[in-house]
Short mmCIF file of C-alpha atoms in Angstrom, two decimals:
data_model
loop_
_atom_site.label_atom_id
_atom_site.label_comp_id
_atom_site.label_asym_id
_atom_site.label_seq_id
_atom_site.Cartn_x
_atom_site.Cartn_y
_atom_site.Cartn_z
CA UNK A 1 0.00 0.00 0.00
CA UNK A 2 1.36 3.37 -0.95
CA UNK A 3 0.30 6.97 -1.01
CA UNK A 4 1.59 8.69 -4.11
CA UNK A 5 1.87 12.47 -3.67
CA UNK A 6 3.07 14.77 -6.45
CA UNK A 7 3.49 18.53 -6.26
CA UNK A 8 4.96 21.16 -8.56
CA UNK A 9 8.44 22.21 -7.39
CA UNK A 10 7.27 25.51 -5.98
CA UNK A 11 6.81 26.10 -2.28
CA UNK A 12 4.19 28.28 -0.63
CA UNK A 13 5.40 31.32 1.26
CA UNK A 14 2.28 31.31 3.46
CA UNK A 15 2.37 30.20 7.12
CA UNK A 16 1.97 26.48 7.68
CA UNK A 17 -1.62 25.29 7.94
CA UNK A 18 -2.86 23.89 11.27
CA UNK A 19 -2.46 20.15 11.80
CA UNK A 20 -2.73 18.41 15.20
CA UNK A 21 -0.76 15.45 16.50
CA UNK A 22 -2.29 13.73 19.51
CA UNK A 23 0.25 12.57 22.10
CA UNK A 24 -2.11 10.73 24.41
CA UNK A 25 -0.68 9.04 27.49
CA UNK A 26 2.81 10.46 26.82
CA UNK A 27 4.51 12.15 29.83
CA UNK A 28 4.76 15.90 29.36
CA UNK A 29 8.55 15.98 29.81
CA UNK A 30 8.93 13.24 27.20
CA UNK A 31 6.92 15.24 24.68
CA UNK A 32 9.53 18.02 24.89
CA UNK A 33 12.15 15.69 23.41
CA UNK A 34 9.88 15.08 20.39
CA UNK A 35 9.20 18.72 19.53
CA UNK A 36 12.10 19.33 17.13
CA UNK A 37 11.25 16.25 15.12
CA UNK A 38 7.54 17.07 15.02
CA UNK A 39 8.32 20.59 13.88
CA UNK A 40 10.54 19.27 11.07
CA UNK A 41 7.64 17.13 9.84
CA UNK A 42 5.33 20.13 9.61
CA UNK A 43 3.31 19.61 12.79
CA UNK A 44 1.91 22.91 14.03
CA UNK A 45 -0.22 21.81 17.02
CA UNK A 46 0.18 19.09 19.64
CA UNK A 47 -2.54 17.74 21.91
CA UNK A 48 -1.78 16.26 25.33
CA UNK A 49 -3.76 13.97 27.61
CA UNK A 50 -5.80 15.58 30.41
CA UNK A 51 -3.63 17.23 33.04
CA UNK A 52 -6.19 17.02 35.86
CA UNK A 53 -5.46 15.04 38.99
CA UNK A 54 -6.87 11.57 38.35
CA UNK A 55 -7.69 8.27 39.96
CA UNK A 56 -4.79 5.96 40.87
CA UNK A 57 -6.96 2.90 41.44
CA UNK A 58 -7.98 2.10 37.86
CA UNK A 59 -6.11 1.92 34.60
CA UNK A 60 -4.27 1.70 32.45
CA UNK A 61 -4.48 4.65 30.03
CA UNK A 62 -8.05 5.70 30.72
CA UNK A 63 -7.33 6.63 34.33
CA UNK A 64 -6.43 10.12 33.10
CA UNK A 65 -10.06 10.44 31.97
CA UNK A 66 -11.25 9.84 35.54
CA UNK A 67 -10.52 13.19 37.26
CA UNK A 68 -10.76 13.48 41.02
CA UNK A 69 -11.96 17.05 41.24
CA UNK A 70 -8.81 19.13 41.70
CA UNK A 71 -8.62 22.18 39.45
CA UNK A 72 -4.84 22.47 39.89
CA UNK A 73 -3.13 20.84 36.88
CA UNK A 74 -0.74 17.97 37.45
CA UNK A 75 -1.03 14.18 37.50
CA UNK A 76 0.95 10.97 36.82
CA UNK A 77 2.01 12.31 33.40
CA UNK A 78 3.68 15.37 34.91
CA UNK A 79 3.52 18.28 37.29
CA UNK A 80 2.17 21.79 36.79
CA UNK A 81 5.77 22.87 36.11
CA UNK A 82 6.18 20.12 33.50
CA UNK A 83 3.12 21.40 31.67
CA UNK A 84 4.43 24.97 31.71
CA UNK A 85 7.85 23.81 30.48
CA UNK A 86 6.26 21.86 27.64
CA UNK A 87 4.17 24.82 26.50
CA UNK A 88 7.17 27.19 26.64
CA UNK A 89 9.36 24.82 24.63
CA UNK A 90 6.60 24.21 22.08
CA UNK A 91 6.06 27.94 21.61
CA UNK A 92 9.77 28.42 20.89
CA UNK A 93 9.24 26.13 17.90
CA UNK A 94 5.98 27.84 16.88
CA UNK A 95 3.96 24.80 17.94
CA UNK A 96 0.69 25.40 19.73
CA UNK A 97 -0.51 23.19 22.59
CA UNK A 98 -4.08 21.92 23.02
CA UNK A 99 -4.91 20.21 26.31
CA UNK A 100 -7.59 17.56 26.76
CA UNK A 101 -9.99 18.38 29.61
CA UNK A 102 -12.72 16.29 31.26
CA UNK A 103 -15.71 18.32 32.44
CA UNK A 104 -18.52 15.85 31.94
CA UNK A 105 -17.80 13.36 34.70
CA UNK A 106 -15.52 12.54 37.60
CA UNK A 107 -13.92 9.35 38.84
CA UNK A 108 -16.18 6.32 39.26
CA UNK A 109 -13.78 4.63 41.69
CA UNK A 110 -15.48 3.99 45.10
CA UNK A 111 -12.30 5.05 46.92
CA UNK A 112 -12.23 8.42 45.16
CA UNK A 113 -15.97 8.94 45.51
CA UNK A 114 -15.70 8.92 49.27
CA UNK A 115 -12.98 11.55 49.49
CA UNK A 116 -14.17 14.61 51.37
CA UNK A 117 -13.20 17.09 48.67
CA UNK A 118 -16.09 15.80 46.56
CA UNK A 119 -18.71 16.84 49.11
CA UNK A 120 -19.38 20.13 47.37
CA UNK A 121 -20.55 18.36 44.20
CA UNK A 122 -24.12 18.06 45.35
CA UNK A 123 -25.35 16.76 42.02
CA UNK A 124 -23.23 13.62 41.96
CA UNK A 125 -24.77 10.16 42.00
CA UNK A 126 -23.22 6.79 42.80
CA UNK A 127 -20.70 5.12 40.51
CA UNK A 128 -22.31 3.43 37.53
CA UNK A 129 -25.71 5.03 38.15
CA UNK A 130 -27.54 7.14 35.63
CA UNK A 131 -28.51 10.63 36.63
CA UNK A 132 -32.29 10.91 36.79
CA UNK A 133 -33.72 13.28 34.21
CA UNK A 134 -35.56 15.22 36.93
CA UNK A 135 -32.15 16.30 38.27
CA UNK A 136 -31.00 17.40 34.84
CA UNK A 137 -33.27 20.45 34.84
CA UNK A 138 -32.80 22.26 31.55
CA UNK A 139 -31.04 19.14 30.21
CA UNK A 140 -34.32 17.23 30.23
CA UNK A 141 -35.17 17.46 26.48
CA UNK A 142 -31.78 16.04 25.51
CA UNK A 143 -32.02 12.27 26.01
CA UNK A 144 -28.41 11.57 25.20
CA UNK A 145 -27.21 13.50 28.24
CA UNK A 146 -28.60 10.80 30.53
CA UNK A 147 -27.18 7.58 29.11
CA UNK A 148 -23.44 7.37 29.85
CA UNK A 149 -22.15 5.36 32.80
CA UNK A 150 -18.49 6.36 32.89
CA UNK A 151 -18.75 7.82 36.38
CA UNK A 152 -20.71 10.28 38.51
CA UNK A 153 -22.04 13.11 36.39
CA UNK A 154 -21.74 16.69 37.49
CA UNK A 155 -24.46 19.25 37.03
CA UNK A 156 -23.13 22.55 35.62
CA UNK A 157 -26.00 24.52 37.17
CA UNK A 158 -24.20 24.01 40.48
CA UNK A 159 -22.07 27.10 41.17
CA UNK A 160 -19.22 25.04 42.62
CA UNK A 161 -19.05 22.97 39.46
CA UNK A 162 -18.91 26.08 37.29
CA UNK A 163 -16.13 27.53 39.41
CA UNK A 164 -14.19 24.27 39.26
CA UNK A 165 -14.39 24.25 35.46
CA UNK A 166 -13.51 27.93 35.12
CA UNK A 167 -10.55 27.58 37.53
CA UNK A 168 -9.19 24.60 35.60
CA UNK A 169 -9.36 26.41 32.26
CA UNK A 170 -7.95 29.64 33.69
CA UNK A 171 -5.02 27.83 35.34
CA UNK A 172 -4.10 26.26 32.01
CA UNK A 173 -4.47 29.54 30.15
CA UNK A 174 -2.10 31.18 32.63
CA UNK A 175 0.71 28.81 31.61
CA UNK A 176 0.04 29.46 27.93
CA UNK A 177 -2.34 26.73 26.71
CA UNK A 178 -3.54 27.46 23.18
CA UNK A 179 -6.81 25.59 23.32
CA UNK A 180 -8.75 22.64 24.64
CA UNK A 181 -10.39 19.40 23.59
CA UNK A 182 -13.53 18.80 25.65
CA UNK A 183 -13.96 15.10 26.34
CA UNK A 184 -17.50 13.66 26.04
CA UNK A 185 -18.86 17.03 24.86
CA UNK A 186 -21.78 15.22 23.22
CA UNK A 187 -23.14 14.54 26.72
CA UNK A 188 -22.99 18.18 27.83
CA UNK A 189 -25.47 20.85 26.85
CA UNK A 190 -24.16 23.11 24.05
CA UNK A 191 -25.19 26.23 25.98
CA UNK A 192 -22.80 25.39 28.79
CA UNK A 193 -19.81 25.86 26.52
CA UNK A 194 -20.98 29.40 25.80
CA UNK A 195 -21.08 30.05 29.54
CA UNK A 196 -17.60 28.65 29.98
CA UNK A 197 -16.34 30.54 26.95
CA UNK A 198 -17.62 33.87 28.32
CA UNK A 199 -16.39 33.23 31.87
CA UNK A 200 -12.86 32.38 30.74
CA UNK A 201 -12.57 35.15 28.17
CA UNK A 202 -11.54 33.04 25.19
CA UNK A 203 -8.74 34.72 23.22
CA UNK A 204 -8.40 35.04 19.47
CA UNK A 205 -6.46 32.16 17.97
CA UNK A 206 -7.34 29.63 20.65
CA UNK A 207 -8.81 26.35 19.43
CA UNK A 208 -11.66 24.98 21.51
CA UNK A 209 -13.18 21.78 20.19
CA UNK A 210 -15.64 19.23 21.50
CA UNK A 211 -15.66 15.47 21.18
CA UNK A 212 -19.10 14.83 19.71
CA UNK A 213 -18.88 11.11 19.04
CA UNK A 214 -21.86 10.71 16.73
CA UNK A 215 -22.30 9.86 13.07
CA UNK A 216 -25.40 12.06 12.81
CA UNK A 217 -24.36 15.39 11.33
CA UNK A 218 -27.44 17.05 12.89
CA UNK A 219 -26.15 16.25 16.39
CA UNK A 220 -22.82 17.86 15.54
CA UNK A 221 -24.53 20.91 14.11
CA UNK A 222 -26.30 21.54 17.45
CA UNK A 223 -22.92 22.51 18.88
CA UNK A 224 -21.74 24.38 15.79
CA UNK A 225 -24.92 26.47 15.73
CA UNK A 226 -25.02 27.04 19.50
CA UNK A 227 -21.36 27.88 20.11
CA UNK A 228 -20.00 30.20 17.40
CA UNK A 229 -16.30 29.58 16.82
CA UNK A 230 -16.18 26.20 18.53
CA UNK A 231 -14.89 23.27 16.46
CA UNK A 232 -16.25 19.72 16.55
CA UNK A 233 -14.80 16.27 15.88
CA UNK A 234 -16.04 15.25 12.44
CA UNK A 235 -17.17 11.73 13.30
CA UNK A 236 -19.67 11.61 10.40
CA UNK A 237 -16.55 11.73 8.23
CA UNK A 238 -14.61 9.27 10.42
CA UNK A 239 -17.34 6.63 10.17
CA UNK A 240 -17.54 7.08 6.38
CA UNK A 241 -13.77 6.61 6.13
CA UNK A 242 -14.00 3.44 8.20
CA UNK A 243 -16.44 2.02 5.65
CA UNK A 244 -14.50 3.24 2.61
CA UNK A 245 -11.04 2.10 3.74
CA UNK A 246 -12.15 -1.04 5.56
CA UNK A 247 -12.27 -4.60 4.30
CA UNK A 248 -14.34 -4.87 1.06
CA UNK A 249 -14.86 -1.11 1.17
CA UNK A 250 -14.94 1.13 -1.89
CA UNK A 251 -12.31 3.80 -1.30
CA UNK A 252 -14.03 6.07 -3.81
CA UNK A 253 -16.85 6.55 -1.28
CA UNK A 254 -14.46 8.81 0.62
CA UNK A 255 -14.41 11.22 -2.32
CA UNK A 256 -17.56 13.09 -1.32
CA UNK A 257 -18.20 12.10 2.29
CA UNK A 258 -20.76 13.58 4.63
CA UNK A 259 -18.74 16.16 6.48
CA UNK A 260 -18.95 19.27 8.63
CA UNK A 261 -17.92 22.63 7.21
CA UNK A 262 -14.16 23.11 6.98
CA UNK A 263 -14.13 25.99 9.48
CA UNK A 264 -15.75 23.80 12.15
CA UNK A 265 -14.16 20.43 11.50
CA UNK A 266 -11.49 18.47 13.38
CA UNK A 267 -10.91 15.57 10.96
CA UNK A 268 -9.54 12.28 12.26
CA UNK A 269 -9.13 8.65 11.32
CA UNK A 270 -7.61 7.36 14.57
CA UNK A 271 -7.20 8.72 18.08
CA UNK A 272 -6.61 7.37 21.60
CA UNK A 273 -10.04 5.73 21.74
CA UNK A 274 -9.43 3.64 18.61
CA UNK A 275 -5.73 2.91 19.20
CA UNK A 276 -5.58 2.42 22.97
CA UNK A 277 -9.24 1.46 23.37
CA UNK A 278 -11.80 -0.45 21.32
CA UNK A 279 -13.95 2.31 19.83
CA UNK A 280 -14.49 2.65 16.04
CA UNK A 281 -11.34 0.71 15.10
CA UNK A 282 -10.39 0.24 11.47
CA UNK A 283 -10.19 -3.35 10.25
CA UNK A 284 -6.41 -3.01 10.05
CA UNK A 285 -3.95 -0.38 11.23
CA UNK A 286 -2.88 0.15 7.59
CA UNK A 287 -6.42 1.22 6.71
CA UNK A 288 -6.30 3.92 9.38
CA UNK A 289 -2.95 5.22 8.10
CA UNK A 290 -4.29 5.42 4.53
CA UNK A 291 -7.41 7.19 5.79
CA UNK A 292 -5.19 9.72 7.61
CA UNK A 293 -3.21 10.18 4.39
CA UNK A 294 -6.48 10.91 2.60
CA UNK A 295 -7.33 13.60 5.18
CA UNK A 296 -3.97 15.29 4.55
CA UNK A 297 -4.40 15.08 0.77
CA UNK A 298 -7.94 16.43 1.05
CA UNK A 299 -6.76 19.38 3.15
CA UNK A 300 -10.18 20.14 4.59
CA UNK A 301 -10.69 21.25 8.18
CA UNK A 302 -7.92 20.60 10.74
CA UNK A 303 -6.50 17.06 10.49
CA UNK A 304 -5.71 15.21 13.72
CA UNK A 305 -3.03 12.50 13.56
CA UNK A 306 -2.05 9.77 16.02
CA UNK A 307 1.54 10.39 17.16
CA UNK A 308 2.80 6.85 16.47
CA UNK A 309 1.89 7.22 12.77
CA UNK A 310 3.67 10.48 11.97
CA UNK A 311 6.91 8.75 10.91
CA UNK A 312 5.14 6.48 8.45
CA UNK A 313 6.42 7.46 4.96
CA UNK A 314 2.86 8.01 3.73
CA UNK A 315 2.12 10.45 6.55
CA UNK A 316 5.49 12.21 6.14
CA UNK A 317 4.75 12.75 2.43
CA UNK A 318 1.15 13.63 3.25
CA UNK A 319 2.22 16.38 5.65
CA UNK A 320 4.42 17.93 2.97
CA UNK A 321 1.58 17.72 0.47
CA UNK A 322 -0.86 19.20 3.01
CA UNK A 323 1.24 22.31 3.54
CA UNK A 324 2.23 22.75 -0.12
CA UNK A 325 -1.37 22.62 -1.29
CA UNK A 326 -2.92 24.58 1.59
CA UNK A 327 -5.75 26.78 0.35
CA UNK A 328 -5.98 25.13 -3.08
CA UNK A 329 -9.25 23.76 -4.44
CA UNK A 330 -10.07 20.08 -3.99
CA UNK A 331 -11.33 17.77 -6.76
CA UNK A 332 -11.66 14.01 -7.13
CA UNK A 333 -10.73 12.33 -10.41
CA UNK A 334 -12.33 9.11 -11.60
CA UNK A 335 -10.45 5.81 -11.34
CA UNK A 336 -11.95 2.45 -12.23
CA UNK A 337 -10.66 0.21 -9.39
CA UNK A 338 -12.62 0.44 -6.14
CA UNK A 339 -9.26 0.50 -4.35
CA UNK A 340 -7.89 3.65 -5.98
CA UNK A 341 -8.64 7.28 -5.17
CA UNK A 342 -7.12 10.18 -7.14
CA UNK A 343 -7.25 13.72 -5.78
CA UNK A 344 -6.27 16.97 -7.46
CA UNK A 345 -5.43 20.11 -5.45
CA UNK A 346 -5.60 23.18 -7.65
CA UNK A 347 -3.37 22.80 -10.70
CA UNK A 348 -0.19 21.94 -8.80
CA UNK A 349 -1.06 19.01 -6.55
CA UNK A 350 -1.97 15.40 -7.28
CA UNK A 351 -2.44 12.55 -4.81
CA UNK A 352 -3.07 8.91 -5.70
CA UNK A 353 -4.07 6.53 -2.90
CA UNK A 354 -4.13 2.79 -3.58
CA UNK A 355 -5.69 0.58 -0.90
CA UNK A 356 -5.06 -2.69 -2.70
CA UNK A 357 -2.12 -5.06 -2.30
CA UNK A 358 -2.15 -5.22 -6.12
CA UNK A 359 -0.46 -2.73 -8.41
CA UNK A 360 -2.60 -0.09 -10.10
CA UNK A 361 -1.31 0.79 -13.58
CA UNK A 362 -2.53 2.95 -16.41
CA UNK A 363 -0.51 3.73 -19.53
CA UNK A 364 -2.06 7.16 -19.88
CA UNK A 365 -3.30 9.64 -17.35
CA UNK A 366 -4.84 12.88 -18.53
CA UNK A 367 -6.11 15.87 -16.56
CA UNK A 368 -6.11 19.19 -18.41
CA UNK A 369 -6.21 21.15 -15.14
CA UNK A 370 -2.69 20.04 -14.19
CA UNK A 371 0.04 22.65 -14.70
CA UNK A 372 2.79 21.92 -17.20
CA UNK A 373 6.26 21.45 -15.77
CA UNK A 374 8.58 19.26 -13.78
CA UNK A 375 6.83 17.74 -10.75
CA UNK A 376 8.33 16.23 -7.62
CA UNK A 377 7.03 13.00 -6.06
CA UNK A 378 7.11 13.55 -2.31
CA UNK A 379 7.12 9.98 -1.02
CA UNK A 380 10.06 8.63 -3.05
CA UNK A 381 11.67 11.84 -4.28
CA UNK A 382 11.70 11.49 -8.05
CA UNK A 383 10.57 13.74 -10.90
CA UNK A 384 7.97 13.42 -13.63
CA UNK A 385 7.13 15.73 -16.52
CA UNK A 386 3.59 16.90 -17.29
CA UNK A 387 2.66 18.56 -20.56
CA UNK A 388 -0.83 19.44 -21.76
CA UNK A 389 -2.30 17.71 -18.74
CA UNK A 390 -0.61 14.42 -19.65
CA UNK A 391 2.16 12.68 -17.72
CA UNK A 392 4.73 12.26 -20.49
CA UNK A 393 7.87 11.23 -18.63
CA UNK A 394 8.36 8.74 -15.79
CA UNK A 395 11.50 7.39 -14.09
CA UNK A 396 13.39 4.63 -15.89
CA UNK A 397 12.50 1.02 -15.19
CA UNK A 398 14.67 -1.76 -16.64
CA UNK A 399 16.40 0.74 -18.89
CA UNK A 400 13.29 2.21 -20.48
CA UNK A 401 11.19 5.27 -19.78
CA UNK A 402 7.70 4.74 -18.41
CA UNK A 403 4.64 6.90 -18.88
CA UNK A 404 1.41 6.94 -16.95
CA UNK A 405 0.93 5.89 -13.33
CA UNK A 406 2.28 2.75 -11.67
CA UNK A 407 1.60 2.62 -7.96
CA UNK A 408 1.05 -0.11 -5.37
#
């Protein structure tokens, strides 16, 4: 399997487009050692795990998503000082830092639930119990807010809860955080994010986005329409990619997927839930990498990449292609195999993605919108010549020149 990215040998002078790499469950001090390499790849934003104090009685990785109610950052992944050091070092390299935060629930561990510091959360219920709709107040019409059993839910109408949330966000802003991912946002009322936004005084350039894990685009649009400027995980797109790139899938279905608007969309194939957990996994890890390559080639919204995939040659080439074609129009070209997807970006970018283990070959490839000139292949660093929209020169193979496309 190979991603074949070609771009005219002319670089953009514009700033690099935003692309996020998620470093879930990686200690904050360890992330610092990765910053130079990530910057060299074209990564402009990193996302850390939650920094809230968390339960020590459950695990492994998901313990950081079980906060114990302390608004002072610092946990098993690092101290408050470690977080500040990471942000300072990232900013020196012009990398922004988004921090995952958990506002929807608190730790379900019986030991933690009996700690005295939780007494002020008067809206909590026992571990594993669903909060009765009569306690939800203005949440009542929204059925989905009552169905998750991850831990005791907290009611944001409680003043203590609001202050806890505001203090957490403000403490992270003080050390320079550039934005936040809100875990389980689908199970919180959209209006609450407006309250939080106003209380914390969101600054221009910060990225706030919610995890709305739902394939129904109407559910996602509730948050987009209610919270101007907030971005949302584009799971309608993720689920379509899983079908298109999965076993027996038709990759061409990804060409015009159901998707949120580019200004609202955080686009992802894999994240901590699918890699470390069991949610919405691709049939094979290779399928997820190809889907991530497609997101970079498509250049729509803000792509989010899993950190262990960024050194894959297809992602390395895809990141170059993503920045070189930033702002260019996006078109899909027809290809007969169900395993091949061809994308054109403006007149100077072409990406060919082949999902099959078989070679895809065509002796002639024509697209009149392609600019004439010498083009550079980003994955394997060779040149081709395009004239009149036709690829007329290809690297030598067995002593003879090839024309057309040969990719596998």
